[in-house]
Coordinates of C-alpha atoms and ligand atoms in Angstrom, one line a residue:
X1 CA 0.0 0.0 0.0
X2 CA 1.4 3.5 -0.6
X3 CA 2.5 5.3 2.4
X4 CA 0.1 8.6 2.5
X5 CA -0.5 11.2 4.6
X6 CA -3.8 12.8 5.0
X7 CA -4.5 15.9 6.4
X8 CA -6.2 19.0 5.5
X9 CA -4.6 21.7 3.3
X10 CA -2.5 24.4 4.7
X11 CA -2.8 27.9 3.5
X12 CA 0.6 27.6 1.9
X13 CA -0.3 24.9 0.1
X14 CA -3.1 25.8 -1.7
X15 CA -1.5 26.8 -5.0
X16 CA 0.0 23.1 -4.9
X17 CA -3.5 21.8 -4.3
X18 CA -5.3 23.5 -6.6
X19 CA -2.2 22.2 -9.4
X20 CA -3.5 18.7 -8.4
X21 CA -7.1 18.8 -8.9
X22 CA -6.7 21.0 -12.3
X23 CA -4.4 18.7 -13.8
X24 CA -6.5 15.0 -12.8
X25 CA -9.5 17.3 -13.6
X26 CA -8.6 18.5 -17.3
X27 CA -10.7 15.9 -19.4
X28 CA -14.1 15.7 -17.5
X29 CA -16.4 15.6 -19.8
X30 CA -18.0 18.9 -18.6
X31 CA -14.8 20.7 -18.4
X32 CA -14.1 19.8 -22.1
X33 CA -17.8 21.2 -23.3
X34 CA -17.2 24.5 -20.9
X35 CA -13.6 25.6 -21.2
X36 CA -12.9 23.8 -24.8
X37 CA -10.6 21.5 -26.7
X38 CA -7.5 22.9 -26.0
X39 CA -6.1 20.7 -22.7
X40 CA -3.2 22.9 -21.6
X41 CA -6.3 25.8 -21.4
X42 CA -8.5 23.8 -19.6
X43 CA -6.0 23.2 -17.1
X44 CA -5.4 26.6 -16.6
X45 CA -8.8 27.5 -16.5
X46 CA -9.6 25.0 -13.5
X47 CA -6.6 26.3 -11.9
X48 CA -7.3 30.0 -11.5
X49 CA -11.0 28.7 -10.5
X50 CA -9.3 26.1 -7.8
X51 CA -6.5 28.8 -6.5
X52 CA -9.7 31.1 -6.0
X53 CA -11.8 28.5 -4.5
X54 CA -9.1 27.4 -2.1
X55 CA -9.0 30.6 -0.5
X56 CA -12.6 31.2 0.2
X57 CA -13.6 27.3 0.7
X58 CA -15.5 27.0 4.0
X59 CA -13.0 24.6 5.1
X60 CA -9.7 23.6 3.9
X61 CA -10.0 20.5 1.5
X62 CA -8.4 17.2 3.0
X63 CA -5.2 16.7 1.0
X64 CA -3.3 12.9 0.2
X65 CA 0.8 13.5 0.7
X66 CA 3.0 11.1 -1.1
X67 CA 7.0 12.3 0.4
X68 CA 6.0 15.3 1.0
X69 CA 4.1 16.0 -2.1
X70 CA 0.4 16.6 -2.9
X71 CA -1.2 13.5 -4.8
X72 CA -4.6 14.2 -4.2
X73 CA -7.3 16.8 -3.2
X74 CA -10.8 15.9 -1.5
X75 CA -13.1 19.3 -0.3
X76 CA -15.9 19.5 1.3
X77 CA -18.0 22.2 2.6
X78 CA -19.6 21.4 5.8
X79 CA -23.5 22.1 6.2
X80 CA -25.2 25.7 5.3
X81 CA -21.7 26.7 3.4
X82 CA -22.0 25.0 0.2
X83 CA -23.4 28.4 -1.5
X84 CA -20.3 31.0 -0.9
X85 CA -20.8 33.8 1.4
X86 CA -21.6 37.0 -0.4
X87 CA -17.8 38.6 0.5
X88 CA -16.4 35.2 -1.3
X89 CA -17.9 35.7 -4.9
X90 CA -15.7 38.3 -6.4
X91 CA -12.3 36.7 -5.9
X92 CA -14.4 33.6 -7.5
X93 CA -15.9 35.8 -10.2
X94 CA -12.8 37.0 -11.4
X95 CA -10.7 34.0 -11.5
X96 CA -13.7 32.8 -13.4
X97 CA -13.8 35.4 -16.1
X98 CA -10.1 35.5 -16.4
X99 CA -10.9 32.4 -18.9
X100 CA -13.3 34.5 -21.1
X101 CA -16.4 34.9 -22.1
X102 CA -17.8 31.4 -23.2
X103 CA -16.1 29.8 -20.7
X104 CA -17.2 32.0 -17.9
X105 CA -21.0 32.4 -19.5
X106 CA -20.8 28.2 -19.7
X107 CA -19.6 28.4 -16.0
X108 CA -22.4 30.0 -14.5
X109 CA -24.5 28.1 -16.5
X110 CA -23.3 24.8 -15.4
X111 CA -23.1 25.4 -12.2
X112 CA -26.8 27.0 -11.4
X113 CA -27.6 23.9 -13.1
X114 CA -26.0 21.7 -10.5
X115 CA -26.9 24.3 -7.8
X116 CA -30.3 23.9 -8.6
X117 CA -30.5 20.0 -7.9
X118 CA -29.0 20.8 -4.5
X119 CA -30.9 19.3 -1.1
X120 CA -33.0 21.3 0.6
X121 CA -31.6 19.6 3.6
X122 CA -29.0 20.1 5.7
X123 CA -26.1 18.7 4.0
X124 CA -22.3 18.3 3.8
X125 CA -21.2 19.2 -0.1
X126 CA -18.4 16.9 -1.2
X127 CA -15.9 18.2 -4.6
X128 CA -13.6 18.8 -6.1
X129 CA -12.4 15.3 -5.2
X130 CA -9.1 14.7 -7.9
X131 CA -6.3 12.1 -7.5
X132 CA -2.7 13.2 -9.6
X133 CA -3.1 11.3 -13.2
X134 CA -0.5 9.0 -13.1
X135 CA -1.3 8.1 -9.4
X136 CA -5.1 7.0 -10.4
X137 CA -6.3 3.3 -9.7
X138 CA -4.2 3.0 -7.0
X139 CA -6.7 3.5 -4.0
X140 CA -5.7 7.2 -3.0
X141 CA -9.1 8.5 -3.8
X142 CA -10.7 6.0 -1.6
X143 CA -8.4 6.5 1.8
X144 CA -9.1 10.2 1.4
X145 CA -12.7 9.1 1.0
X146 CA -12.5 6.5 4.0
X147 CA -11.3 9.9 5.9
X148 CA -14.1 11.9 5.0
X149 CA -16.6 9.5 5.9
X150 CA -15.0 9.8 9.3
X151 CA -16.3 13.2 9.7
X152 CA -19.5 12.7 8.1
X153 CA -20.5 9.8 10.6
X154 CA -19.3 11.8 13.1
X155 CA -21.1 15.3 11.9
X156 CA -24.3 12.9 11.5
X157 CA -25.0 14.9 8.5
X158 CA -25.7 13.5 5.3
X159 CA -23.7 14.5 2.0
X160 CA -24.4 15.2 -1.8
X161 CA -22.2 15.4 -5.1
X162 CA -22.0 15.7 -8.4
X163 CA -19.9 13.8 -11.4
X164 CA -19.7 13.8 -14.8
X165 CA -18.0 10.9 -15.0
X166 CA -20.1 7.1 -15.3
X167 CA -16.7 5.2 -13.1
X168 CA -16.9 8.0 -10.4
X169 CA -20.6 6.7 -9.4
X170 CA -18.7 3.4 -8.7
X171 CA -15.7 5.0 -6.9
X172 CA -18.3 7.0 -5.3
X173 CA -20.7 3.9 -4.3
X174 CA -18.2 2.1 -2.8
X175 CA -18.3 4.4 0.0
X176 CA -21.7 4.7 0.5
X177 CA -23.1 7.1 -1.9
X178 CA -26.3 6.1 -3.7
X179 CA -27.4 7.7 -7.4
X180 CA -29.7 10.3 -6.7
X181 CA -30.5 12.1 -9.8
X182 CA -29.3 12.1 -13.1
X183 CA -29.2 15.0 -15.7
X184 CA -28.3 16.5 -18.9
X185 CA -25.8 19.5 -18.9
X186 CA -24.4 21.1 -21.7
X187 CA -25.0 18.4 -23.1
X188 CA -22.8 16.4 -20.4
X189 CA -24.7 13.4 -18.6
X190 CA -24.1 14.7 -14.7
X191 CA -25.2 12.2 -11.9
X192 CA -26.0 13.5 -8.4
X193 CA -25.2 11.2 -5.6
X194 CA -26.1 11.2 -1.9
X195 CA -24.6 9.6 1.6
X196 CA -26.3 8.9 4.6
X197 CA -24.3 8.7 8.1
X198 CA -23.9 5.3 8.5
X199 CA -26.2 5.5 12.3
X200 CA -28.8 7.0 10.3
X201 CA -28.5 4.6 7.5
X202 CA -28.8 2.0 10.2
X203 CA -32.1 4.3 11.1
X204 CA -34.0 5.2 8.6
X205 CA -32.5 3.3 5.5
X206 CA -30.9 4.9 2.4
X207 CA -33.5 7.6 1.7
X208 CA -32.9 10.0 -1.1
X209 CA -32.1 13.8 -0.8
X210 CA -34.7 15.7 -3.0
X211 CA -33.4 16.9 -5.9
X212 CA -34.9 19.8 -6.3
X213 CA -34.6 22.1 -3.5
X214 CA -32.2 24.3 -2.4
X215 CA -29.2 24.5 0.1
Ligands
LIG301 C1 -12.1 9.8 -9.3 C2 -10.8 9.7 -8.6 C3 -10.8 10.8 -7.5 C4 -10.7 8.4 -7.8 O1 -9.5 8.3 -7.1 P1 -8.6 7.0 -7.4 O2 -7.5 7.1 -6.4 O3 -8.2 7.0 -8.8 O4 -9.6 5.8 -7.1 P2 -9.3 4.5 -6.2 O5 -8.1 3.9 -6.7 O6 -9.4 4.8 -4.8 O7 -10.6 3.7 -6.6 C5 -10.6 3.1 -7.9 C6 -12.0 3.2 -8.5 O8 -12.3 4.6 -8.8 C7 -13.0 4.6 -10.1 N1 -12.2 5.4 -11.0 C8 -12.7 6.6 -11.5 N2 -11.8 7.2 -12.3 C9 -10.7 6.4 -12.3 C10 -9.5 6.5 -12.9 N3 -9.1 7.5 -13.7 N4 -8.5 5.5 -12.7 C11 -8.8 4.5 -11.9 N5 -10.0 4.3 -11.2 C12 -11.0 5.3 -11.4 C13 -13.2 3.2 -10.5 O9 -14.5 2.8 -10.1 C14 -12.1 2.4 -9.8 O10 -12.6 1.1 -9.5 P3 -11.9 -0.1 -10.2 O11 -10.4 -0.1 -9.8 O12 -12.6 -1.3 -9.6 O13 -12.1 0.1 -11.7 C15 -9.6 9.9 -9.5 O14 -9.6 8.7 -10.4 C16 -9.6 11.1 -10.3 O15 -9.0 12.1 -9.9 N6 -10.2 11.1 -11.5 C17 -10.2 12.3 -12.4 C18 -10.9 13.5 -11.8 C19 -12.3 13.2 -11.4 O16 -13.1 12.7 -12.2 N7 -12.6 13.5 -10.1 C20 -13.9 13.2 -9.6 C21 -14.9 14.3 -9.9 S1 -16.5 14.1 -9.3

């Protein structure tokens, strides 16, 4: 097993971080139809968005550290924070239309899309969740994952997320995420998962989140 350290992200870390998650992130099938063909641009693009995110996030993403380096990225924001605070949005909004026009126009749009499926119930919201590309398969994701779910049993809170990708709903599954809702964006199939606390799930069962309300 590799030896990995897990921990959340330090302020001075954060442009490392944000590196990570835009470079395993660059051929979603939603960042391809919202930032374009060109890969070295869509990389880019995520990164400005992730250096800005980073800064404002709620709470610091939990990072995987391979000798001392940043292999993975798995953020959170804890219930009642997953829409920014008003005083968040501009650093957002300009990192966002530092990639032009149709990419920041397709930006907003995708994302009101997904914002709009969010549960009206309290909830923890789970992304951007990226393992390094050539460190992919190897069961990084997962042990952040595993960590995660240690603060979501312990919140008691359940948690939502969104992919755009049919083999993250299986990565996803595995640790105890159910398919919620399923959608069409930008032409981009998106599915929308949930997770129960495992004492509730004992509870109540695995009871879908509506989709429709808001956060
Ligand atoms: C999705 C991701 C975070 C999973 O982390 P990981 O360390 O690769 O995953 P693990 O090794 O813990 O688990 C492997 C499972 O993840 C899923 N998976 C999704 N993308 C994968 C990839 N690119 N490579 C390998 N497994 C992947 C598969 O279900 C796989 O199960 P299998 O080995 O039985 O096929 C990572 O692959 C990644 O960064 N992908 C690109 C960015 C992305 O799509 N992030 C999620 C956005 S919602």
């Amino acid at each position: 097993m590799i030896e990995l350290e897990i921990r959340p992200m330090r302020a001075n870390e954060r442009i490392e971080a944000a590196g990570v998650a835009a470079r395993a992130m660059r051929d979603n099938p939603i960042h391809v139809v919202v930032f374009g063909p060109d890969p070295a641009r869509r990389v880019a693009a995520l990164d400005r968005i992730f250096r800005a995110l980073f800064r404002v996030a709620p709470a610091a993403p939990l990072i995987a550290l391979r000798a001392g380096f940043i292999v993975g990225v798995c953020g959170a924001a804890p219930p009642g924070t997953c829409r920014l605070a008003v005083p968040a949005w501009p650093r957002v909004l300009i990192a966002m239309a530092r990639n032009g026009l149709g990419p920041f126009r397709r930006t907003l749009h995708w994302l009101e899309a997904w914002s709009q499926r969010d549960p009206a119930e309290s909830h923890w919201h789970v992304g951007p969740v990226a393992v390094d590309g050539g460190l992919q398969g190897l069961g990084i994701g997962s042990r952040m994952l595993a960590a995660l779910e240690t603060t979501l049993d312990a919140d008691g809170e359940p948690a939502w997320l969104e992919t755009d990708k049919p083999e993250n709903t299986v990565f996803y599954q595995r640790a105890g995420f159910t398919i919620s809702a399923e959608a069409e964006i930008l032409g981009t199939r998106c599915w929308f998962l949930t997770r129960h606390p495992r004492q509730e799930r004992g509870r109540v069962g695995n009871v879908n989140f509506s989709p429709t309300g808001k956060s």
